[in-house]
mmCIF file of C-alpha atoms and ligand atoms in Angstrom:
data_model
loop_
_atom_site.group_PDB
_atom_site.id
_atom_site.type_symbol
_atom_site.label_atom_id
_atom_site.label_comp_id
_atom_site.label_asym_id
_atom_site.label_seq_id
_atom_site.Cartn_x
_atom_site.Cartn_y
_atom_site.Cartn_z
ATOM 1 C CA MET A 193 -48.732 -169.049 33.097
ATOM 2 C CA PRO A 194 -51.233 -167.464 35.536
ATOM 3 C CA TYR A 195 -50.058 -165.904 38.798
ATOM 4 C CA ALA A 196 -51.564 -166.945 42.154
ATOM 5 C CA HIS A 197 -52.762 -163.871 44.053
ATOM 6 C CA ILE A 198 -53.814 -163.710 47.698
ATOM 7 C CA THR A 199 -57.137 -161.929 47.247
ATOM 8 C CA GLY A 200 -58.974 -162.617 50.516
ATOM 9 C CA TRP A 201 -58.037 -163.045 54.161
ATOM 10 C CA GLY A 202 -59.790 -163.729 57.439
ATOM 11 C CA MET A 203 -59.114 -164.993 60.930
ATOM 12 C CA ALA A 204 -61.037 -166.410 63.867
ATOM 13 C CA ALA A 205 -60.082 -166.807 67.502
ATOM 14 C CA PRO A 206 -62.151 -168.286 70.311
ATOM 15 C CA GLU A 207 -63.734 -165.834 72.759
ATOM 16 C CA GLY A 208 -62.129 -167.520 75.754
ATOM 17 C CA VAL A 209 -58.921 -165.820 76.899
ATOM 18 C CA MET A 210 -56.430 -167.546 79.206
ATOM 19 C CA THR A 211 -53.878 -165.182 80.725
ATOM 20 C CA ASN A 212 -50.526 -166.117 82.224
ATOM 21 C CA ASP A 213 -52.025 -165.451 85.660
ATOM 22 C CA ASP A 214 -54.810 -167.937 84.877
ATOM 23 C CA LEU A 215 -52.128 -170.513 84.022
ATOM 24 C CA ALA A 216 -50.262 -169.805 87.242
ATOM 25 C CA LYS A 217 -53.334 -171.121 89.078
ATOM 26 C CA ILE A 218 -53.012 -174.488 87.275
ATOM 27 C CA VAL A 219 -49.237 -175.115 87.060
ATOM 28 C CA ASP A 220 -46.118 -173.904 88.854
ATOM 29 C CA THR A 221 -45.358 -170.864 86.689
ATOM 30 C CA ASN A 222 -45.754 -167.086 86.697
ATOM 31 C CA ASP A 223 -46.522 -164.213 84.333
ATOM 32 C CA GLN A 224 -42.997 -162.781 84.486
ATOM 33 C CA TRP A 225 -41.290 -166.070 83.522
ATOM 34 C CA ILE A 226 -43.649 -166.703 80.617
ATOM 35 C CA ARG A 227 -43.375 -163.153 79.237
ATOM 36 C CA GLU A 228 -39.582 -163.030 79.588
ATOM 37 C CA ARG A 229 -38.885 -166.503 78.180
ATOM 38 C CA THR A 230 -41.553 -166.552 75.421
ATOM 39 C CA GLY A 231 -43.135 -163.095 74.917
ATOM 40 C CA ILE A 232 -46.609 -164.553 75.453
ATOM 41 C CA SER A 233 -49.126 -162.760 77.730
ATOM 42 C CA GLU A 234 -52.347 -164.595 76.868
ATOM 43 C CA ARG A 235 -53.823 -167.137 74.479
ATOM 44 C CA ARG A 236 -57.308 -168.072 73.225
ATOM 45 C CA ILE A 237 -58.858 -171.371 74.253
ATOM 46 C CA ALA A 238 -61.693 -173.018 72.320
ATOM 47 C CA GLY A 239 -65.000 -173.421 74.140
ATOM 48 C CA ALA A 240 -67.112 -176.579 74.152
ATOM 49 C CA THR A 241 -68.831 -175.727 70.844
ATOM 50 C CA GLU A 242 -65.725 -174.464 69.022
ATOM 51 C CA PHE A 243 -63.805 -176.908 66.836
ATOM 52 C CA THR A 244 -61.043 -176.884 64.229
ATOM 53 C CA SER A 245 -63.665 -176.797 61.440
ATOM 54 C CA THR A 246 -65.903 -174.123 63.006
ATOM 55 C CA LEU A 247 -62.976 -171.729 63.561
ATOM 56 C CA ALA A 248 -61.826 -172.461 60.009
ATOM 57 C CA VAL A 249 -65.292 -171.755 58.570
ATOM 58 C CA GLU A 250 -65.493 -168.424 60.439
ATOM 59 C CA ALA A 251 -62.085 -167.371 59.082
ATOM 60 C CA SER A 252 -62.965 -168.631 55.586
ATOM 61 C CA ILE A 253 -66.228 -166.684 55.367
ATOM 62 C CA LYS A 254 -64.350 -163.485 56.207
ATOM 63 C CA ALA A 255 -61.701 -164.302 53.579
ATOM 64 C CA LEU A 256 -64.344 -165.048 50.916
ATOM 65 C CA LYS A 257 -66.077 -161.756 51.734
ATOM 66 C CA VAL A 258 -62.849 -159.781 51.255
ATOM 67 C CA ALA A 259 -62.179 -161.551 47.933
ATOM 68 C CA ASN A 260 -65.860 -161.268 46.929
ATOM 69 C CA VAL A 261 -65.799 -164.945 45.952
ATOM 70 C CA ARG A 262 -68.710 -167.410 46.276
ATOM 71 C CA PRO A 263 -68.071 -170.694 48.092
ATOM 72 C CA THR A 264 -69.378 -172.403 44.930
ATOM 73 C CA ASP A 265 -66.469 -170.891 42.956
ATOM 74 C CA ILE A 266 -63.802 -172.597 45.071
ATOM 75 C CA ASP A 267 -61.964 -175.387 43.215
ATOM 76 C CA LEU A 268 -59.798 -176.620 46.073
ATOM 77 C CA ILE A 269 -59.782 -176.417 49.886
ATOM 78 C CA ILE A 270 -56.586 -177.249 51.740
ATOM 79 C CA CYS A 271 -56.846 -177.297 55.518
ATOM 80 C CA SER A 272 -53.489 -177.300 57.200
ATOM 81 C CA THR A 273 -53.877 -178.626 60.746
ATOM 82 C CA SER A 274 -52.171 -180.759 63.387
ATOM 83 C CA THR A 275 -55.413 -180.991 65.336
ATOM 84 C CA PRO A 276 -57.926 -182.449 62.865
ATOM 85 C CA GLU A 277 -61.330 -183.290 64.273
ATOM 86 C CA TYR A 278 -60.947 -186.927 63.185
ATOM 87 C CA MET A 279 -58.237 -189.159 61.724
ATOM 88 C CA PHE A 280 -60.736 -189.233 58.871
ATOM 89 C CA PRO A 281 -62.798 -187.706 57.331
ATOM 90 C CA ALA A 282 -60.492 -184.779 56.618
ATOM 91 C CA THR A 283 -61.402 -181.573 58.441
ATOM 92 C CA ALA A 284 -61.233 -179.879 55.008
ATOM 93 C CA CYS A 285 -64.309 -181.928 53.980
ATOM 94 C CA LEU A 286 -66.217 -180.762 57.087
ATOM 95 C CA ILE A 287 -65.326 -177.190 56.091
ATOM 96 C CA GLN A 288 -66.378 -177.832 52.460
ATOM 97 C CA ASP A 289 -69.779 -179.032 53.660
ATOM 98 C CA GLN A 290 -70.284 -176.161 56.145
ATOM 99 C CA LEU A 291 -69.334 -173.540 53.543
ATOM 100 C CA GLY A 292 -71.471 -175.078 50.784
ATOM 101 C CA ALA A 293 -68.401 -175.209 48.507
ATOM 102 C CA THR A 294 -70.107 -177.670 46.185
ATOM 103 C CA LYS A 295 -67.440 -178.069 43.485
ATOM 104 C CA ALA A 296 -64.324 -178.016 45.678
ATOM 105 C CA GLY A 297 -61.896 -180.869 46.216
ATOM 106 C CA ALA A 298 -60.790 -180.875 49.861
ATOM 107 C CA PHE A 299 -57.944 -182.392 51.844
ATOM 108 C CA ASP A 300 -55.936 -181.892 55.030
ATOM 109 C CA LEU A 301 -52.227 -181.195 55.065
ATOM 110 C CA LEU A 302 -50.037 -181.923 58.066
ATOM 111 C CA ALA A 303 -46.703 -180.148 58.324
ATOM 112 C CA ALA A 304 -47.251 -178.869 61.891
ATOM 113 C CA CYS A 305 -46.454 -175.171 62.320
ATOM 114 C CA THR A 306 -44.945 -174.963 58.810
ATOM 115 C CA GLY A 307 -48.221 -176.282 57.399
ATOM 116 C CA PHE A 308 -49.638 -172.973 56.211
ATOM 117 C CA ILE A 309 -46.524 -172.281 54.096
ATOM 118 C CA TYR A 310 -46.748 -175.778 52.577
ATOM 119 C CA ALA A 311 -50.505 -175.405 51.936
ATOM 120 C CA LEU A 312 -50.195 -171.939 50.409
ATOM 121 C CA ASN A 313 -47.448 -173.206 48.130
ATOM 122 C CA MET A 314 -49.518 -176.256 47.073
ATOM 123 C CA GLY A 315 -52.533 -174.049 46.309
ATOM 124 C CA ALA A 316 -50.377 -171.546 44.403
ATOM 125 C CA GLN A 317 -48.720 -174.317 42.365
ATOM 126 C CA ALA A 318 -52.128 -175.744 41.409
ATOM 127 C CA ILE A 319 -53.131 -172.283 40.171
ATOM 128 C CA ARG A 320 -49.795 -171.683 38.409
ATOM 129 C CA SER A 321 -50.152 -175.020 36.570
ATOM 130 C CA GLY A 322 -53.524 -173.883 35.219
ATOM 131 C CA SER A 323 -55.401 -176.845 36.751
ATOM 132 C CA ILE A 324 -57.520 -174.666 39.093
ATOM 133 C CA LYS A 325 -58.526 -171.015 39.349
ATOM 134 C CA THR A 326 -59.545 -170.523 42.994
ATOM 135 C CA ALA A 327 -58.256 -172.106 46.199
ATOM 136 C CA LEU A 328 -59.124 -171.652 49.850
ATOM 137 C CA ILE A 329 -56.100 -172.181 52.072
ATOM 138 C CA ILE A 330 -56.715 -172.561 55.797
ATOM 139 C CA GLY A 331 -54.597 -172.973 58.908
ATOM 140 C CA SER A 332 -56.740 -174.001 61.872
ATOM 141 C CA GLU A 333 -55.926 -175.444 65.289
ATOM 142 C CA THR A 334 -57.489 -176.432 68.584
ATOM 143 C CA LEU A 335 -54.209 -177.325 70.279
ATOM 144 C CA SER A 336 -55.713 -176.805 73.735
ATOM 145 C CA ARG A 337 -57.400 -180.216 73.308
ATOM 146 C CA PHE A 338 -53.983 -181.929 73.100
ATOM 147 C CA VAL A 339 -52.067 -179.967 75.713
ATOM 148 C CA ASN A 340 -51.052 -181.601 78.990
ATOM 149 C CA TRP A 341 -52.311 -178.964 81.402
ATOM 150 C CA LYS A 342 -49.946 -180.343 84.076
ATOM 151 C CA ASP A 343 -46.805 -179.814 81.957
ATOM 152 C CA ARG A 344 -45.545 -176.243 82.403
ATOM 153 C CA ASN A 345 -42.963 -176.752 79.647
ATOM 154 C CA THR A 346 -45.670 -176.948 76.980
ATOM 155 C CA CYS A 347 -49.045 -175.752 78.284
ATOM 156 C CA ILE A 348 -47.886 -172.132 78.533
ATOM 157 C CA LEU A 349 -47.041 -171.968 74.831
ATOM 158 C CA PHE A 350 -50.067 -172.994 72.806
ATOM 159 C CA GLY A 351 -53.373 -171.385 71.827
ATOM 160 C CA ASP A 352 -56.290 -171.953 69.440
ATOM 161 C CA GLY A 353 -57.321 -170.077 66.292
ATOM 162 C CA ALA A 354 -57.658 -170.094 62.528
ATOM 163 C CA GLY A 355 -56.651 -168.053 59.500
ATOM 164 C CA ALA A 356 -57.682 -168.372 55.861
ATOM 165 C CA PHE A 357 -56.555 -167.000 52.500
ATOM 166 C CA VAL A 358 -58.331 -167.040 49.149
ATOM 167 C CA LEU A 359 -55.936 -167.623 46.253
ATOM 168 C CA GLN A 360 -57.032 -166.661 42.735
ATOM 169 C CA ALA A 361 -55.526 -166.934 39.284
ATOM 170 C CA SER A 362 -54.689 -163.723 37.427
ATOM 171 C CA GLU A 363 -52.523 -162.792 34.461
ATOM 172 C CA ARG A 364 -51.342 -159.740 36.424
ATOM 173 C CA PRO A 365 -47.832 -160.371 37.847
ATOM 174 C CA GLY A 366 -47.588 -160.665 41.632
ATOM 175 C CA GLY A 367 -48.981 -162.865 44.400
ATOM 176 C CA VAL A 368 -46.948 -165.896 45.478
ATOM 177 C CA LEU A 369 -43.434 -165.394 44.069
ATOM 178 C CA SER A 370 -41.513 -168.388 45.455
ATOM 179 C CA ALA A 371 -41.497 -170.970 48.225
ATOM 180 C CA VAL A 372 -39.104 -173.414 49.836
ATOM 181 C CA MET A 373 -40.151 -176.456 51.870
ATOM 182 C CA HIS A 374 -37.822 -178.583 54.016
ATOM 183 C CA SER A 375 -38.021 -181.528 56.393
ATOM 184 C CA ASP A 376 -35.795 -183.594 58.680
ATOM 185 C CA GLY A 377 -37.623 -186.590 60.119
ATOM 186 C CA SER A 378 -34.584 -187.531 62.232
ATOM 187 C CA GLY A 379 -35.870 -184.859 64.633
ATOM 188 C CA GLY A 380 -39.415 -186.210 64.682
ATOM 189 C CA ASP A 381 -39.176 -187.255 68.323
ATOM 190 C CA LEU A 382 -38.388 -183.686 69.468
ATOM 191 C CA LEU A 383 -42.005 -182.563 69.136
ATOM 192 C CA THR A 384 -44.660 -185.208 68.956
ATOM 193 C CA LEU A 385 -48.147 -186.346 69.855
ATOM 194 C CA PRO A 386 -47.227 -190.002 70.366
ATOM 195 C CA ALA A 387 -50.501 -191.926 70.602
ATOM 196 C CA GLY A 388 -53.780 -192.083 68.717
ATOM 197 C CA GLY A 389 -52.183 -192.938 65.367
ATOM 198 C CA SER A 390 -51.712 -196.417 63.903
ATOM 199 C CA ARG A 391 -48.454 -197.083 65.767
ATOM 200 C CA PHE A 392 -49.917 -196.507 69.221
ATOM 201 C CA PRO A 393 -53.711 -196.712 68.930
ATOM 202 C CA ALA A 394 -55.645 -195.565 71.986
ATOM 203 C CA THR A 395 -55.518 -198.043 74.861
ATOM 204 C CA GLU A 396 -56.020 -197.714 78.588
ATOM 205 C CA SER A 397 -52.245 -197.455 79.049
ATOM 206 C CA THR A 398 -51.702 -194.781 76.362
ATOM 207 C CA VAL A 399 -54.330 -192.662 78.099
ATOM 208 C CA HIS A 400 -52.872 -193.433 81.526
ATOM 209 C CA GLU A 401 -49.337 -192.485 80.404
ATOM 210 C CA GLY A 402 -50.526 -189.187 78.875
ATOM 211 C CA LEU A 403 -49.394 -190.182 75.384
ATOM 212 C CA HIS A 404 -52.311 -188.353 73.738
ATOM 213 C CA CYS A 405 -50.775 -185.014 74.692
ATOM 214 C CA ILE A 406 -48.032 -182.901 73.104
ATOM 215 C CA LYS A 407 -44.461 -183.875 74.126
ATOM 216 C CA MET A 408 -41.630 -181.505 73.364
ATOM 217 C CA ASP A 409 -37.912 -181.102 73.885
ATOM 218 C CA GLY A 410 -38.180 -177.313 74.083
ATOM 219 C CA LYS A 411 -34.431 -176.579 74.098
ATOM 220 C CA GLU A 412 -33.727 -178.677 70.980
ATOM 221 C CA VAL A 413 -36.721 -177.235 69.097
ATOM 222 C CA PHE A 414 -35.534 -173.758 70.074
ATOM 223 C CA ARG A 415 -32.009 -174.472 68.761
ATOM 224 C CA PHE A 416 -33.375 -175.883 65.486
ATOM 225 C CA ALA A 417 -35.750 -172.939 65.011
ATOM 226 C CA THR A 418 -33.100 -170.278 65.491
ATOM 227 C CA ARG A 419 -30.938 -172.077 62.879
ATOM 228 C CA VAL A 420 -33.529 -172.320 60.100
ATOM 229 C CA MET A 421 -35.627 -169.133 60.218
ATOM 230 C CA ALA A 422 -33.043 -166.833 58.604
ATOM 231 C CA SER A 423 -31.710 -169.441 56.141
ATOM 232 C CA ALA A 424 -35.198 -170.375 54.856
ATOM 233 C CA THR A 425 -36.053 -166.689 54.396
ATOM 234 C CA LEU A 426 -32.885 -166.118 52.345
ATOM 235 C CA GLU A 427 -33.577 -169.224 50.237
ATOM 236 C CA ALA A 428 -37.116 -168.069 49.397
ATOM 237 C CA LEU A 429 -35.816 -164.609 48.508
ATOM 238 C CA ASP A 430 -33.111 -166.106 46.316
ATOM 239 C CA ALA A 431 -35.694 -168.276 44.508
ATOM 240 C CA ALA A 432 -37.753 -165.144 43.812
ATOM 241 C CA GLY A 433 -34.718 -163.177 42.627
ATOM 242 C CA LEU A 434 -35.080 -160.758 45.552
ATOM 243 C CA LYS A 435 -32.772 -159.400 48.238
ATOM 244 C CA VAL A 436 -33.551 -158.697 51.905
ATOM 245 C CA GLU A 437 -33.649 -154.981 51.045
ATOM 246 C CA ASP A 438 -36.498 -155.618 48.562
ATOM 247 C CA ILE A 439 -38.925 -156.837 51.191
ATOM 248 C CA LYS A 440 -40.911 -154.755 53.610
ATOM 249 C CA TRP A 441 -42.155 -157.434 56.028
ATOM 250 C CA ILE A 442 -41.217 -160.761 57.508
ATOM 251 C CA VAL A 443 -44.183 -162.655 58.929
ATOM 252 C CA PRO A 444 -42.687 -165.395 61.097
ATOM 253 C CA HIS A 445 -44.326 -168.334 62.859
ATOM 254 C CA GLN A 446 -45.354 -166.982 66.262
ATOM 255 C CA ALA A 447 -43.739 -169.443 68.675
ATOM 256 C CA ASN A 448 -41.363 -167.481 70.881
ATOM 257 C CA ILE A 449 -40.218 -163.852 70.699
ATOM 258 C CA ARG A 450 -36.631 -164.968 71.325
ATOM 259 C CA ILE A 451 -36.745 -167.151 68.181
ATOM 260 C CA ILE A 452 -38.014 -164.173 66.156
ATOM 261 C CA GLU A 453 -35.274 -161.959 67.628
ATOM 262 C CA ALA A 454 -32.675 -164.567 66.608
ATOM 263 C CA ALA A 455 -34.085 -164.532 63.055
ATOM 264 C CA ALA A 456 -33.866 -160.725 63.013
ATOM 265 C CA ARG A 457 -30.211 -160.916 64.070
ATOM 266 C CA GLY A 458 -29.544 -163.593 61.406
ATOM 267 C CA LEU A 459 -31.075 -161.412 58.698
ATOM 268 C CA LYS A 460 -29.559 -158.182 60.106
ATOM 269 C CA LEU A 461 -33.021 -156.608 60.126
ATOM 270 C CA PRO A 462 -34.619 -154.517 62.887
ATOM 271 C CA MET A 463 -37.509 -156.086 64.828
ATOM 272 C CA GLU A 464 -39.855 -153.394 63.405
ATOM 273 C CA ARG A 465 -39.795 -155.275 60.090
ATOM 274 C CA PHE A 466 -41.255 -158.401 61.756
ATOM 275 C CA VAL A 467 -44.984 -158.843 62.244
ATOM 276 C CA VAL A 468 -45.472 -160.038 65.831
ATOM 277 C CA ASN A 469 -48.689 -160.777 67.709
ATOM 278 C CA LEU A 470 -47.750 -163.824 69.789
ATOM 279 C CA ASP A 471 -48.217 -161.837 73.002
ATOM 280 C CA ARG A 472 -52.019 -162.121 72.519
ATOM 281 C CA TYR A 473 -52.422 -165.532 70.870
ATOM 282 C CA GLY A 474 -49.427 -167.666 71.891
ATOM 283 C CA ASN A 475 -48.356 -170.364 69.454
ATOM 284 C CA THR A 476 -51.382 -171.299 67.327
ATOM 285 C CA SER A 477 -49.202 -173.590 65.188
ATOM 286 C CA THR A 478 -50.239 -173.536 61.528
ATOM 287 C CA ALA A 479 -52.763 -170.737 62.177
ATOM 288 C CA SER A 480 -50.142 -168.348 63.546
ATOM 289 C CA ILE A 481 -48.823 -166.952 60.236
ATOM 290 C CA PRO A 482 -52.237 -166.222 58.663
ATOM 291 C CA ILE A 483 -53.551 -164.734 61.932
ATOM 292 C CA ALA A 484 -50.512 -162.428 62.108
ATOM 293 C CA MET A 485 -50.959 -161.528 58.432
ATOM 294 C CA VAL A 486 -54.667 -160.732 58.789
ATOM 295 C CA GLU A 487 -54.099 -158.493 61.818
ATOM 296 C CA ALA A 488 -51.286 -156.647 60.046
ATOM 297 C CA ILE A 489 -53.385 -156.084 56.903
ATOM 298 C CA GLU A 490 -56.415 -154.930 58.892
ATOM 299 C CA LYS A 491 -54.238 -152.480 60.861
ATOM 300 C CA GLY A 492 -52.953 -151.067 57.561
ATOM 301 C CA GLN A 493 -49.419 -152.276 58.374
ATOM 302 C CA ILE A 494 -49.114 -154.415 55.217
ATOM 303 C CA LYS A 495 -50.085 -152.427 52.126
ATOM 304 C CA GLU A 496 -50.766 -153.258 48.489
ATOM 305 C CA GLY A 497 -47.630 -153.547 46.393
ATOM 306 C CA GLU A 498 -45.380 -154.480 49.319
ATOM 307 C CA LYS A 499 -43.275 -157.619 49.205
ATOM 308 C CA LEU A 500 -42.980 -159.922 52.192
ATOM 309 C CA VAL A 501 -41.774 -163.317 53.367
ATOM 310 C CA MET A 502 -43.725 -165.750 55.539
ATOM 311 C CA VAL A 503 -41.430 -168.169 57.367
ATOM 312 C CA GLY A 504 -42.118 -171.042 59.721
ATOM 313 C CA PHE A 505 -40.800 -174.153 61.460
ATOM 314 C CA GLY A 506 -42.411 -176.960 63.354
ATOM 315 C CA ALA A 507 -42.773 -180.612 64.223
ATOM 316 C CA GLY A 508 -41.571 -183.121 61.680
ATOM 317 C CA LEU A 509 -39.169 -181.450 61.758
ATOM 318 C CA THR A 510 -40.350 -179.123 59.001
ATOM 319 C CA TRP A 511 -39.475 -175.607 57.945
ATOM 320 C CA GLY A 512 -40.100 -173.363 54.980
ATOM 321 C CA ALA A 513 -40.632 -169.873 53.654
ATOM 322 C CA LEU A 514 -42.729 -168.196 50.998
ATOM 323 C CA ALA A 515 -42.160 -164.846 49.290
ATOM 324 C CA ALA A 516 -45.181 -162.891 48.053
ATOM 325 C CA GLU A 517 -46.182 -159.545 46.671
ATOM 326 C CA TRP A 518 -49.268 -158.267 48.411
ATOM 327 C CA THR A 519 -51.781 -157.201 45.769
ATOM 328 C CA GLY A 520 -55.195 -157.327 47.474
ATOM 329 C CA PRO A 521 -58.563 -158.366 45.993
ATOM 330 C CA LEU A 522 -59.016 -158.718 42.228
ATOM 331 C CA PRO A 523 -61.656 -156.530 40.568
ATOM 332 C CA SER A 524 -65.045 -158.284 40.794
ATOM 333 C CA LYS A 525 -68.710 -157.638 40.154
ATOM 334 C CA GLY A 526 -71.664 -157.687 42.589
ATOM 335 C CA HIS A 527 -71.581 -158.263 46.319
ATOM 336 C CA VAL A 528 -71.129 -161.868 47.436
ATOM 337 C CA ARG A 529 -72.604 -162.936 50.796
ATOM 338 C CA PRO A 530 -70.797 -166.161 51.766
ATOM 339 C CA GLU A 531 -72.950 -166.592 54.950
ATOM 340 C CA GLN A 532 -75.988 -167.220 52.745
ATOM 341 C CA TYR A 533 -74.139 -170.071 51.053
ATOM 342 C CA ARG A 534 -73.321 -171.402 54.505
ATOM 343 C CA ARG A 535 -77.051 -171.434 55.418
ATOM 344 C CA LEU A 536 -77.946 -173.027 52.077
ATOM 345 C CA GLY A 537 -75.072 -175.457 52.557
ATOM 346 C CA ARG A 538 -76.572 -176.599 55.869
ATOM 347 C CA VAL A 539 -79.918 -177.326 54.196
ATOM 348 C CA ARG A 540 -78.167 -179.018 51.272
ATOM 349 C CA SER A 541 -76.170 -181.201 53.657
ATOM 350 C CA LEU A 542 -79.347 -182.281 55.499
ATOM 351 C CA VAL A 543 -81.133 -183.040 52.218
ATOM 352 C CA ARG A 544 -78.178 -185.106 50.967
ATOM 353 C CA ARG A 545 -78.139 -187.098 54.214
ATOM 354 C CA ALA A 546 -81.898 -187.700 53.940
ATOM 355 C CA ILE A 547 -81.610 -188.824 50.293
ATOM 356 C CA ARG A 548 -78.723 -191.131 51.209
ATOM 357 C CA PHE A 549 -80.855 -192.635 53.995
ATOM 358 C CA ILE A 550 -83.877 -193.210 51.707
ATOM 359 C CA GLU A 551 -81.654 -194.631 48.936
ATOM 360 C CA GLY A 552 -80.155 -196.981 51.535
ATOM 361 C CA LEU A 553 -83.610 -198.266 52.511
ATOM 362 C CA LEU A 554 -84.619 -198.804 48.847
ATOM 363 C CA TYR A 555 -81.318 -200.501 48.051
ATOM 364 C CA ARG A 556 -81.741 -202.908 50.985
ATOM 365 C CA ARG A 557 -85.239 -203.800 49.752
ATOM 366 C CA GLU A 558 -83.804 -204.590 46.290
ATOM 367 C CA LEU A 559 -81.280 -207.084 47.736
HETATM 368 N N1 ACO B 176 -42.634 -171.448 84.376
HETATM 369 C C1 ACO B 176 -41.613 -171.275 85.214
HETATM 370 N N2 ACO B 176 -40.442 -171.932 85.092
HETATM 371 C C2 ACO B 176 -40.312 -172.777 84.055
HETATM 372 C C3 ACO B 176 -41.354 -172.990 83.132
HETATM 373 C C4 ACO B 176 -42.545 -172.281 83.321
HETATM 374 N N3 ACO B 176 -43.594 -172.423 82.496
HETATM 375 N N4 ACO B 176 -40.943 -173.867 82.198
HETATM 376 C C5 ACO B 176 -39.683 -174.218 82.540
HETATM 377 N N5 ACO B 176 -39.301 -173.551 83.659
HETATM 378 C C6 ACO B 176 -38.036 -173.621 84.358
HETATM 379 C C7 ACO B 176 -37.328 -174.911 84.078
HETATM 380 O O1 ACO B 176 -37.725 -175.936 84.956
HETATM 381 C C8 ACO B 176 -35.876 -174.505 84.286
HETATM 382 O O2 ACO B 176 -35.611 -174.496 85.667
HETATM 383 P P1 ACO B 176 -34.220 -175.122 86.204
HETATM 384 O O3 ACO B 176 -33.157 -174.249 85.570
HETATM 385 O O4 ACO B 176 -34.349 -174.972 87.677
HETATM 386 O O5 ACO B 176 -34.190 -176.512 85.711
HETATM 387 C C9 ACO B 176 -35.849 -173.046 83.802
HETATM 388 O O6 ACO B 176 -37.196 -172.583 83.871
HETATM 389 C C10 ACO B 176 -35.341 -172.909 82.397
HETATM 390 O O7 ACO B 176 -36.005 -173.862 81.579
HETATM 391 P P2 ACO B 176 -35.652 -174.050 80.084
HETATM 392 O O8 ACO B 176 -36.373 -175.243 79.531
HETATM 393 O O9 ACO B 176 -34.171 -173.995 79.929
HETATM 394 O O10 ACO B 176 -36.309 -172.730 79.500
HETATM 395 P P3 ACO B 176 -36.066 -172.125 78.100
HETATM 396 O O11 ACO B 176 -35.473 -170.798 78.237
HETATM 397 O O12 ACO B 176 -35.431 -173.079 77.135
HETATM 398 O O13 ACO B 176 -37.561 -171.894 77.590
HETATM 399 C C11 ACO B 176 -39.214 -172.820 76.131
HETATM 400 C C12 ACO B 176 -38.416 -173.015 77.413
HETATM 401 C C13 ACO B 176 -40.034 -171.562 76.260
HETATM 402 C C14 ACO B 176 -40.122 -174.026 75.923
HETATM 403 C C15 ACO B 176 -38.220 -172.657 74.960
HETATM 404 O O14 ACO B 176 -37.284 -173.702 74.974
HETATM 405 C C16 ACO B 176 -38.893 -172.663 73.611
HETATM 406 O O15 ACO B 176 -39.599 -171.728 73.269
HETATM 407 N N6 ACO B 176 -38.636 -173.677 72.773
HETATM 408 C C17 ACO B 176 -39.208 -173.751 71.440
HETATM 409 C C18 ACO B 176 -40.580 -174.309 71.562
HETATM 410 C C19 ACO B 176 -41.367 -174.123 70.310
HETATM 411 O O16 ACO B 176 -41.257 -173.175 69.598
HETATM 412 N N7 ACO B 176 -42.240 -175.100 70.092
HETATM 413 C C20 ACO B 176 -43.203 -175.026 69.076
HETATM 414 C C21 ACO B 176 -42.718 -175.539 67.787
HETATM 415 S S1 ACO B 176 -43.915 -175.320 66.599
HETATM 416 C C22 ACO B 176 -44.898 -176.710 66.437
HETATM 417 O O17 ACO B 176 -44.686 -177.519 65.552
HETATM 418 C C23 ACO B 176 -46.078 -176.949 67.343
#
């Protein structure tokens, strides 16, 4: 049975920075409260030409470069997101087209902030089963588009960004070692984006009542999160036959420093073993774990051969954890330039649209 190795990684964050002081000009809050209660100092906010797919493509190209993998070699693209560009088509298909990943299947996965763990596990299982060899797993969000900028309970928390991993099959042991996924829909109302789906389609009143923005019972989500972070980590370790002492790093979902501190207490581990960067990005939902991972790898914090656990929680309610051994890129030949495939992909996409248009005209004439 092949192993699923994480062989490439990349992240993207919008240029636009919003500090706590910037927020204090919009809502009744202040830098001290936000830093003390959440640990967040600033977050990135997508500009007018930045979208869930464009951030994802930027992160993916970096990940493909690290892995030295061509977009045309990708078998499967999973985009984990709670902020897709459309109800359909899937954002993963927009990414497939922009990357020029011509043979890839592509779909979106929605498990809120736990989404990246779910997606990584799905990609790894597809590789382990032998049905695919290469997967691109993405977590990408533009939460700022769904935040109520008048609600100080939520608007201070969220930010935009994307992270991507390349997963590849190898006979060498390592890579994704185990994963656990959980859900409890009885808590679905604690964190929700009520309207815009099939239950409450957009109407004048849904817009008027602000139902297209994130609603959250912060205290209840906080309580739930502090309960599940340590237990999910221990479950994933148990499934991999590992103990807490065997792992070097915990990479938690970056929601609130107090939640991470509670997890550290639950696991009896010092905070130095946790990868934390929420001070600069806020809560980027499903993108938060890969962004934290990429920064830690690029800083040389996470090294080849080290074992780690990624752990998250989010709306649904969902939670989960994944244990992995960090092995780095597989040996490969040549020097792949994924940006060239992106340029070619753009031309290919235009040509396909033109052919479809001409075929449509001919077909109509035949009727
Ligand atoms: N600025 C200043 N004061 C504030 C702010 C603010 N931004 N927000 C709330 N307050 C006030 C409240 O009004 C309250 O005042 P009061 O005592 O006079 O009523 C006081 O500060 C305390 O408010 P709490 O809600 O009790 O603050 P708490 O310490 O619980 O922190 C927070 C709130 C940060 C939202 C916290 O509950 C939290 O982090 N919850 C988890 C949220 C989370 O992780 N969500 C993401 C899940 S992942 C996903 O799926 C997207």
